[in-house]
Coordinates of C-alpha atoms and ligand atoms in Angstrom, one line a residue:
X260 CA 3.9 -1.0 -34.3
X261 CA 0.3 -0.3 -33.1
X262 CA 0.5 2.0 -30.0
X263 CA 0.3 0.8 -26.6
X264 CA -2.9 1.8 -24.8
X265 CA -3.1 1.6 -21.4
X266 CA -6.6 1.8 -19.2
X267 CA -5.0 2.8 -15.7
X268 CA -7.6 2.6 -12.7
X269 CA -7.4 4.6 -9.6
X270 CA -10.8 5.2 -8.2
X271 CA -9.5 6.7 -5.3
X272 CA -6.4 8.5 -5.9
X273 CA -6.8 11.5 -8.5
X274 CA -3.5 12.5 -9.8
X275 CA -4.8 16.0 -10.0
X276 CA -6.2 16.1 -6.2
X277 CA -4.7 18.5 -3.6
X278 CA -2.0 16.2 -1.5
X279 CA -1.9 15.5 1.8
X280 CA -5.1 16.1 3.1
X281 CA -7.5 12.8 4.2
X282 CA -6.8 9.8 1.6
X283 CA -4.6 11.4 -0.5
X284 CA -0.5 11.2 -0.8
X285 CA 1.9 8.9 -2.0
X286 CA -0.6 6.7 -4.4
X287 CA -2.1 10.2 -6.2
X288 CA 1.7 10.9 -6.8
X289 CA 2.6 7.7 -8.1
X290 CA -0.4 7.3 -10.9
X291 CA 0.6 10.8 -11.8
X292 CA 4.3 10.4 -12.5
X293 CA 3.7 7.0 -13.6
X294 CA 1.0 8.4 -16.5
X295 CA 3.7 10.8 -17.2
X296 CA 6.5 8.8 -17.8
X297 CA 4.5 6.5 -19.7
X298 CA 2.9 9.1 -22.0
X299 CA 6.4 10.7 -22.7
X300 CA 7.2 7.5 -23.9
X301 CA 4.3 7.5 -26.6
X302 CA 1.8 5.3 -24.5
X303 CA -1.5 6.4 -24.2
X304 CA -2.5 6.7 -20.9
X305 CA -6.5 6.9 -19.7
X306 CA -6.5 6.9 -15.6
X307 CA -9.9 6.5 -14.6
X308 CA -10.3 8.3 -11.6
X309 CA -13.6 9.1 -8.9
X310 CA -15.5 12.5 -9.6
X311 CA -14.6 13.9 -6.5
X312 CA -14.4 17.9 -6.9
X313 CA -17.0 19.8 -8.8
X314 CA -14.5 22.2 -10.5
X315 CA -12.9 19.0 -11.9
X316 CA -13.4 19.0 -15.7
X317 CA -14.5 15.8 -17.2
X318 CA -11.3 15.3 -19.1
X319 CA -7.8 16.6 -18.4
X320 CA -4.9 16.1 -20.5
X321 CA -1.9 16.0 -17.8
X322 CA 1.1 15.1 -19.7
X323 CA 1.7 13.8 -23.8
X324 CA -0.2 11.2 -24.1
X325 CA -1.8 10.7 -20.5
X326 CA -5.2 11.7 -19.7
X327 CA -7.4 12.0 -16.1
X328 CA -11.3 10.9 -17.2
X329 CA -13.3 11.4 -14.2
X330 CA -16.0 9.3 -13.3
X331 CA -19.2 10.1 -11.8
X332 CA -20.3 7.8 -9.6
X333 CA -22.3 8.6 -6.8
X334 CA -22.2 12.6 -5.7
X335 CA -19.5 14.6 -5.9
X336 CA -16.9 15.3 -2.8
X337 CA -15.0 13.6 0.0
X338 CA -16.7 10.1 0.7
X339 CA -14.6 7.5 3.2
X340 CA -13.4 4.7 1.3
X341 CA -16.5 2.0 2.0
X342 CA -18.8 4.6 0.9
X343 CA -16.5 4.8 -2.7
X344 CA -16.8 1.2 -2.4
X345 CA -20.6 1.3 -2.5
X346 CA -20.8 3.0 -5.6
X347 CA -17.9 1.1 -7.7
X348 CA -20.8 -0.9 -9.8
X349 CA -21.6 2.5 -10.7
X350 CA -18.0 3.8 -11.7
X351 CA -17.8 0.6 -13.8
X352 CA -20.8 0.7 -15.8
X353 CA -19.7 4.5 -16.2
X354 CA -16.0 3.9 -17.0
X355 CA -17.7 1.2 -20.0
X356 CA -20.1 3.6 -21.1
X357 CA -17.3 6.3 -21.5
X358 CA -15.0 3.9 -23.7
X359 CA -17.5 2.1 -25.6
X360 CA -19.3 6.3 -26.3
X361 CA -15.7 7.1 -27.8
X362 CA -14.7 3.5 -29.5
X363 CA -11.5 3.3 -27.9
X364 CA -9.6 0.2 -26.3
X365 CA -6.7 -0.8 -24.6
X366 CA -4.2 -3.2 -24.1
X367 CA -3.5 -3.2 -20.6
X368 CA -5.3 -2.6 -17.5
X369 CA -3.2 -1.2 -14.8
X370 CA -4.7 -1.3 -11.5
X371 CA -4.1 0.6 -7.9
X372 CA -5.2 0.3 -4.4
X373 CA -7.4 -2.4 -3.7
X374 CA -10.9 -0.4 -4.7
X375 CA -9.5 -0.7 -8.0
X376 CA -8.7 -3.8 -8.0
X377 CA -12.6 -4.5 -7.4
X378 CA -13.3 -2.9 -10.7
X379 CA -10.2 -4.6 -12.6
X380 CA -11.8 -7.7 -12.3
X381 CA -15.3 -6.6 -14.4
X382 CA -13.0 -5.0 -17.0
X383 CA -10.3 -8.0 -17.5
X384 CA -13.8 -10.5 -18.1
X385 CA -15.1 -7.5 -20.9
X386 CA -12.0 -6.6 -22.2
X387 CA -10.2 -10.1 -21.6
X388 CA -7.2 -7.9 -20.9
X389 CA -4.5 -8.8 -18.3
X390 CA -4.4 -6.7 -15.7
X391 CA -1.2 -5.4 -13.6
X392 CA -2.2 -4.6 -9.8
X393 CA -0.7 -2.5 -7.2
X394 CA -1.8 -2.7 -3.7
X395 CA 0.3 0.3 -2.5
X396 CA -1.2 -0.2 0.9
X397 CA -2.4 -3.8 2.1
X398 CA -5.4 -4.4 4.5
X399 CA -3.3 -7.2 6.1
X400 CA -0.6 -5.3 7.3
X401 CA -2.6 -2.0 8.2
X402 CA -4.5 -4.5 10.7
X403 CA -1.2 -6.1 11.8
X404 CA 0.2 -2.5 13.3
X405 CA -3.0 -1.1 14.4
X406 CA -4.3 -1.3 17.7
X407 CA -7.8 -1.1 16.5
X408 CA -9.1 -1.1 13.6
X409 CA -9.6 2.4 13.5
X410 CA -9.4 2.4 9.2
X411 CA -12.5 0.2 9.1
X412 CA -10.2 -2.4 6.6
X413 CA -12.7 -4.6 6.5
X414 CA -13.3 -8.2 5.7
X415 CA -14.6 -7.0 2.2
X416 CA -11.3 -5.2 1.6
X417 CA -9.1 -8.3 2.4
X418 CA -11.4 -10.5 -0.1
X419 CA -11.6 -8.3 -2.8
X420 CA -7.1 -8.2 -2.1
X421 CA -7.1 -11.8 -1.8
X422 CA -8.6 -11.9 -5.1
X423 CA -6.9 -9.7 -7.0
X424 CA -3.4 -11.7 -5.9
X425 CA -4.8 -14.5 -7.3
X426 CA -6.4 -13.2 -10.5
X427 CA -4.0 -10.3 -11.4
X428 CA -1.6 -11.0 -14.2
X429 CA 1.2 -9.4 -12.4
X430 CA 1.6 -7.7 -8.9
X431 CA 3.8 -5.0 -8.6
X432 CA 5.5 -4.2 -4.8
X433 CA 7.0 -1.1 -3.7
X434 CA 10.0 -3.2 -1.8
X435 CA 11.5 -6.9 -1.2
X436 CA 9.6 -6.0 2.3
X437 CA 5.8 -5.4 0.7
X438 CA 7.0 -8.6 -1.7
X439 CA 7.4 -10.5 1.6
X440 CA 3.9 -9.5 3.3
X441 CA 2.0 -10.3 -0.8
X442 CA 3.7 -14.1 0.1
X443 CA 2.9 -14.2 3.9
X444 CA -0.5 -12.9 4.3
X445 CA -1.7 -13.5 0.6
X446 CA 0.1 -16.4 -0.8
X447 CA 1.2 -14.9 -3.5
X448 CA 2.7 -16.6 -6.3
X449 CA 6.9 -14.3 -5.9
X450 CA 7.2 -15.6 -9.7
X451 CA 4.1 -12.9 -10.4
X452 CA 5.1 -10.1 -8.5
X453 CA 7.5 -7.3 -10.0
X454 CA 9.3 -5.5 -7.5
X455 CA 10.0 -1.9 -8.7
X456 CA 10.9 0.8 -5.6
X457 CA 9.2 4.4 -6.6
X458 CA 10.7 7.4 -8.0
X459 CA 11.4 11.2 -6.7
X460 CA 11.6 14.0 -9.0
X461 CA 14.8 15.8 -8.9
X462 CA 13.6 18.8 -11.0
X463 CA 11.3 19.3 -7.9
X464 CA 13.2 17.7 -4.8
X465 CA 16.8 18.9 -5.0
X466 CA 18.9 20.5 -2.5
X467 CA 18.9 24.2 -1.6
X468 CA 20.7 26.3 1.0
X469 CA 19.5 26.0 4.0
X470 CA 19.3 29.7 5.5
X471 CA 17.7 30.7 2.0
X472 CA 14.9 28.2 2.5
X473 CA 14.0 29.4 5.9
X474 CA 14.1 32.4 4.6
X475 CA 11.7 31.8 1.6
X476 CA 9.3 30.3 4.4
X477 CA 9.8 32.8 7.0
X478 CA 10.7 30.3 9.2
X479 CA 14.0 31.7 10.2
X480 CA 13.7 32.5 13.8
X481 CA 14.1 28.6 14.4
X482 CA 17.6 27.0 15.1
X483 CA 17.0 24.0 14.6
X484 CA 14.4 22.4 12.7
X485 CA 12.8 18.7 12.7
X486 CA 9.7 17.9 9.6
X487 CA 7.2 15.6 9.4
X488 CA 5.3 15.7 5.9
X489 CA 2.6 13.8 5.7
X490 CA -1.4 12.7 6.2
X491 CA -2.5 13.3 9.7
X492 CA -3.5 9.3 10.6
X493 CA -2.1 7.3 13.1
X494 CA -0.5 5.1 10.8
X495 CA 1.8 8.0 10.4
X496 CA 3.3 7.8 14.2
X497 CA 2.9 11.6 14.6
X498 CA 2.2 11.0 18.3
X499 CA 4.9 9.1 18.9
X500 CA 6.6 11.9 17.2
X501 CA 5.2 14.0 19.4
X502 CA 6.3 12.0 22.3
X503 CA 9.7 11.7 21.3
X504 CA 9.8 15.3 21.3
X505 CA 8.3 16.0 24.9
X506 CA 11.0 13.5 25.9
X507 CA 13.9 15.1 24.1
X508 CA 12.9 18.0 25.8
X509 CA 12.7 16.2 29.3
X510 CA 16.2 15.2 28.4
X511 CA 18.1 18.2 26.7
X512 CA 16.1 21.1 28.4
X513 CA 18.4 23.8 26.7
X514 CA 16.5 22.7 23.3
X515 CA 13.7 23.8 24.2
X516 CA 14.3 27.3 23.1
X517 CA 16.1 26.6 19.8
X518 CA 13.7 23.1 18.2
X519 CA 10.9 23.1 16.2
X520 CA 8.6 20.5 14.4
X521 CA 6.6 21.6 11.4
X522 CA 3.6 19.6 10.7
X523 CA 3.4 19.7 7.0
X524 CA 0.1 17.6 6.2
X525 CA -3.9 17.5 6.8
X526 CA -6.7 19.8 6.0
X527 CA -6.1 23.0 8.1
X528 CA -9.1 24.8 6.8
X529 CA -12.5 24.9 8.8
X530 CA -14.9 22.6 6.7
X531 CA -12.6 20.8 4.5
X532 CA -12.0 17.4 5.2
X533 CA -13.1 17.4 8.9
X534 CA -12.2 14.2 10.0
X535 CA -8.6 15.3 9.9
X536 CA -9.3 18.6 11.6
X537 CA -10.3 16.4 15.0
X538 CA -7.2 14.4 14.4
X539 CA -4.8 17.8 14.4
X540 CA -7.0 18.7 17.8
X541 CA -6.3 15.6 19.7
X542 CA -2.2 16.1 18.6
X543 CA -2.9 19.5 19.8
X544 CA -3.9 17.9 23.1
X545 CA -0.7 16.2 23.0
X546 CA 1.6 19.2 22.3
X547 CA 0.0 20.5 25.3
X548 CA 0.5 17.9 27.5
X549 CA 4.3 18.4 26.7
X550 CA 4.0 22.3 27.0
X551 CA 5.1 22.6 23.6
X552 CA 2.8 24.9 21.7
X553 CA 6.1 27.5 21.2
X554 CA 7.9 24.6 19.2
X555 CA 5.2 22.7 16.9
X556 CA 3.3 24.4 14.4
X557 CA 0.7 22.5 12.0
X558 CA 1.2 24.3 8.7
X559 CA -1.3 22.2 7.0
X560 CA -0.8 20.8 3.2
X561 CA 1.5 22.4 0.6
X562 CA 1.9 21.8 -2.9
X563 CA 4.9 19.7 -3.9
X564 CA 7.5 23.3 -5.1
X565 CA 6.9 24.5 -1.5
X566 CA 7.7 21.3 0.1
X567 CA 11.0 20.9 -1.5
X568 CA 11.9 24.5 0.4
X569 CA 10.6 22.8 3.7
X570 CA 12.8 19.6 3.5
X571 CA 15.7 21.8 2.4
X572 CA 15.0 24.2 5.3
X573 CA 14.5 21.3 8.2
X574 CA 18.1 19.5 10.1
X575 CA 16.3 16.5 9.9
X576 CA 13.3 14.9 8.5
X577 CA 11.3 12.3 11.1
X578 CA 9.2 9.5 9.1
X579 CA 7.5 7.9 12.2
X580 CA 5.4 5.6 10.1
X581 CA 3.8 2.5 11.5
X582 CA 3.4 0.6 8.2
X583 CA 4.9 2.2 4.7
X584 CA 4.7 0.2 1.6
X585 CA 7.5 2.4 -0.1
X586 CA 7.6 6.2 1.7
X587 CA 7.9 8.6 -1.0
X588 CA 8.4 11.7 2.1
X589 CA 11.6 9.8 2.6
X590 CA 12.9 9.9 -0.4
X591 CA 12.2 13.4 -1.1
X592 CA 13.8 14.8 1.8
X593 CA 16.9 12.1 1.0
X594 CA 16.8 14.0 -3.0
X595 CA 16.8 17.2 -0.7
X596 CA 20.0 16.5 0.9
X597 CA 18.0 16.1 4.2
X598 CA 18.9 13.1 6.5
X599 CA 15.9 11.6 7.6
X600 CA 15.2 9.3 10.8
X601 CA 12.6 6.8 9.6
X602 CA 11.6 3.7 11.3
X603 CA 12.3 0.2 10.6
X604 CA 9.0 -0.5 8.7
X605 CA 8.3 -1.8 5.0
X606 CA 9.7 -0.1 1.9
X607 CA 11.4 2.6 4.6
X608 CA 14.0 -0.1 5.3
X609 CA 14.7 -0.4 1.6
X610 CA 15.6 3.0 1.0
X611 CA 17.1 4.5 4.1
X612 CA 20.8 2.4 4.8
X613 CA 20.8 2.8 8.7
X614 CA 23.8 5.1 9.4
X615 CA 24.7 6.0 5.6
X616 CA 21.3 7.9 4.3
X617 CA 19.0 8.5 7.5
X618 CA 18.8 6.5 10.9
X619 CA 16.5 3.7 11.9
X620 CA 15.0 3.3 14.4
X621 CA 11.7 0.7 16.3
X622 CA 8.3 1.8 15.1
X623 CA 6.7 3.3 18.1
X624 CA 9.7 3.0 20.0
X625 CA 10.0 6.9 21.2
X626 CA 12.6 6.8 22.9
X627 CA 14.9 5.6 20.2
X628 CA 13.1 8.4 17.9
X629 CA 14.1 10.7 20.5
X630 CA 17.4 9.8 20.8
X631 CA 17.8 9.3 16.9
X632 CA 16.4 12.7 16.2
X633 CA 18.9 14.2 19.1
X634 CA 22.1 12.2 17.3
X635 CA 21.3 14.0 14.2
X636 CA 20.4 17.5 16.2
X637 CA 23.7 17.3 17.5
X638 CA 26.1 15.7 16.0
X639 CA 27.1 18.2 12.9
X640 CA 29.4 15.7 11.5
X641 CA 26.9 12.9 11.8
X642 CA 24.3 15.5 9.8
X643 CA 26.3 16.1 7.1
X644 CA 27.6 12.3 6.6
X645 CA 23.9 11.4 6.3
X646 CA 23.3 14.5 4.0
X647 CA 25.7 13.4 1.6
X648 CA 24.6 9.9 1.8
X649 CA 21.3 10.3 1.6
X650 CA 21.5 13.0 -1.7
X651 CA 23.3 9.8 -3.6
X652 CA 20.9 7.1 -2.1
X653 CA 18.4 9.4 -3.7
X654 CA 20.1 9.7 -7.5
X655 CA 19.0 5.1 -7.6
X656 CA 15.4 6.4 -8.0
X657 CA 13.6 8.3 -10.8
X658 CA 10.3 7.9 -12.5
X659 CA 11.8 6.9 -15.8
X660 CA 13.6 4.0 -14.1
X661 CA 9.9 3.2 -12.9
X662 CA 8.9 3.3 -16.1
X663 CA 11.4 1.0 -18.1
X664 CA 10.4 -1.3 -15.3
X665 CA 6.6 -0.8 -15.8
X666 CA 7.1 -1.0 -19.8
X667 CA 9.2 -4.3 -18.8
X668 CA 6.5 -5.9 -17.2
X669 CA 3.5 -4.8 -19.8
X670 CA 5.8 -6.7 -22.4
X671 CA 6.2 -9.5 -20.5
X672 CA 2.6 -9.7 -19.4
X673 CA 1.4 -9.2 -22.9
X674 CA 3.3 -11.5 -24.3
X675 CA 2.2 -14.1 -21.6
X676 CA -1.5 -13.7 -22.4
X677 CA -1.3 -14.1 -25.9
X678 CA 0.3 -17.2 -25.4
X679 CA -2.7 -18.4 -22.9
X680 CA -4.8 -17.3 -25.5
X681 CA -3.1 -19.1 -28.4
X682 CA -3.3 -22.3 -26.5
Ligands
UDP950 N1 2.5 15.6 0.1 C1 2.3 16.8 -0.4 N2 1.9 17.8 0.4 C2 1.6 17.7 1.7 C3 1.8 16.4 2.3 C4 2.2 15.3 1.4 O1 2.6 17.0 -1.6 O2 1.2 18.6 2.4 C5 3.0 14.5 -0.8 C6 4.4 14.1 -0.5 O3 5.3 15.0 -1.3 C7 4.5 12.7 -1.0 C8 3.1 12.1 -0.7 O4 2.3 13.3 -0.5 O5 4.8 12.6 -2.4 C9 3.1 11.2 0.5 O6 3.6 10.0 0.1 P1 4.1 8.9 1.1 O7 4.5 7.7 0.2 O8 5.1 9.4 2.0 O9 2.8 8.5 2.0 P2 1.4 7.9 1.6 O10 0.5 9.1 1.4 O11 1.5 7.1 0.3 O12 1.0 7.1 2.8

């Protein structure tokens, strides 16, 4: 049997790029592992990615079988996503001169995030390859929870997703929920769209004692401890995060001297990625509205092996999201052992069983985050109920069950094309 090649676009997300900061999280992770999996399994793997740091090399092997081949398209270094967007003719005459220059081709073309998707639909006319498409984040929705349209998701981003439903071979969707919005907002046809929940790695994500975490971190002068991981963006809910705290303080004024929130997340250092910077200001505003600057501290990104230590350090693990489509933070805090209090939104709902693995609660309902985050504070019993529950909630996902699903779905949309083409 010839070997599967797979051509997997993400213009935006490197799999190599340093999490957490502006535009980068949950989707760089995803193409990563996903590459991975795939390339353990003997599929090639090519994931087409922006030139976006200098030190980059061209090439980088990241896994057997599974490449990152960055593409120059425009200069180098942080651009916000319309700017990318300007400049995607560019990666795609690029991307074709890189596979035609080394004669390769492929059988698939596996798509992510909507920028993608705009260059998916020059390489299924070349190639006349089907293409799989993953939205991981849908203008639609962001404009449904947003008060403004602070993200710029512009009309051009909704076309180019509107098109991509009805052109794509297959859709995948994070969650029943993101399946649901795909049909609502885009019409989508349910019979194309896969849907396959992400994966946590327990190798990385696994429980450890508590006291020897905080210890590892130095954070051990804290009794109690609350985490949000994360990008620093309103879509996030760190505000009301940050209101729920003010309020739980308001309410339980003993806490004040024993709670802390780490902010684990955003660009911390001066001159890298400074629209975050101003966001981390204006929460700063916030914390000291609340007079809390002695219980939140913004410890900026961290690579995924320190991360683990915070979720296995915190009591509880606050995913105020507006909109998810899956919430990876979730589940690694949930593989952790860590409860989480998440709200009711997208693939979050999916994951967390309300009471049994984490509590949910409104989206930008602080009270109830307050109050959620207090149950879990204080009710030891509660904690560990949730701790246990969570840890086996946790076990239902893994990248290799992503995988089988993925390889699933190339079979069947492979198998599907030929016969279009036969006819
Ligand atoms: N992350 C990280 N370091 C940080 C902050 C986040 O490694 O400082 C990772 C986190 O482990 C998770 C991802 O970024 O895998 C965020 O994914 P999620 O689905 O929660 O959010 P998204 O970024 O997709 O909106």
């Amino acid at each position: 049997m010839n070997t599967l090649r797979v051509a997997m676009v993400s213009v935006h997300a490197c799999p190599l790029a340093k999490l957490g900061g502006r535009d980068s999280g949950g989707m760089n992770v995803y193409v990563r592992e996903l590459a991975r999996d795939l390339g353990k399994r003997g599929i090639e793997v090519d994931v087409f990615t922006r030139w976006r740091e200098k030190d980059d090399p061209r090439i980088q092997q990241i896994g057997a079988n599974a490449r990152v081949v960055h593409i120059p398209s425009g200069p180098i270094g942080y651009w916000p996503k319309m700017a990318v967007y300007e400049h995607l003719e560019e990666f795609t005459s690029k991307l074709l001169e890189f596979v035609e220059h080394e004669g390769r081709s492929y059988d698939i073309v596996h798509a992510h995030y909507w920028l993608s998707a705009k260059v998916a639909r020059t390489l299924e006319q070349r190639w006349k390859l089907p293409v799989v498409q993953m939205f991981h984040t849908l203008g639609l929705v962001k404009r449904e929870v947003m008060d403004e349209d602070v993200d710029g998701e512009s009309d051009i981003r909704i076309d180019v997703e509107r098109e991509a439903v009805r052109k794509s071979a297959a859709i995948v969707a994070a969650s029943e929920i993101e399946l649901g919005e795909l049909r609502r907002l885009y019409r989508a046809d349910a019979a194309r769209v896969a849907v396959i929940p992400c994966g946590v790695d327990p190798t990385v994500f696994h429980p450890v004692r508590q006291a020897d975490a905080r210890e590892a971190l130095g954070r051990d002068q804290c009794e109690r401890l609350i985490l949000f991981v994360g990008r620093i963006e309103q879509i996030k809910g760190i505000d009301v995060l940050l209101r729920a705290m003010g309020l739980l303080f308001q309410l339980y004024p003993d806490l004040r001297s024993d709670v802390c929130l780490l902010v684990v997340g955003g660009a911390l250092d001066p001159g890298d990625d400074e629209p975050e910077t101003e966001k981390i200001l204006e929460l700063r505003r916030l914390v000291h509205e609340h007079r809390m600057e002695s219980n939140v501290a913004f410890v900026g990104s961290r690579g995924q092996e320190e991360l683990a230590l915070y979720y296995a350090a915190a009591d509880v693990c606050a995913v105020p999201s507006l909109t998810e489509s899956f919430g990876l933070v979730a589940l690694e805090a949930m593989a952790c052992g860590t409860p989480v209090v998440g709200t009711r939104v997208g693939g979050l709902q999916t994951v967390i069983e309300n009471g049994e693995s984490g509590l949910l609660v409104p989206a930008g309902d602080y009270r109830a985050l307050a109050e959620a985050i207090a149950r879990v504070l204080m009710d030891a019993r509660l904690r560990i109920h949730l701790a246990h529950g969570a840890r086996d909630r946790a076990e239902h996902f893994t990248w290799e069950r992503v995988g089988d699903r993925i390889v699933e779905l190339y079979d069947r949309v492979r198998t599907e094309h030929r016969e279009k083409i036969a006819l």
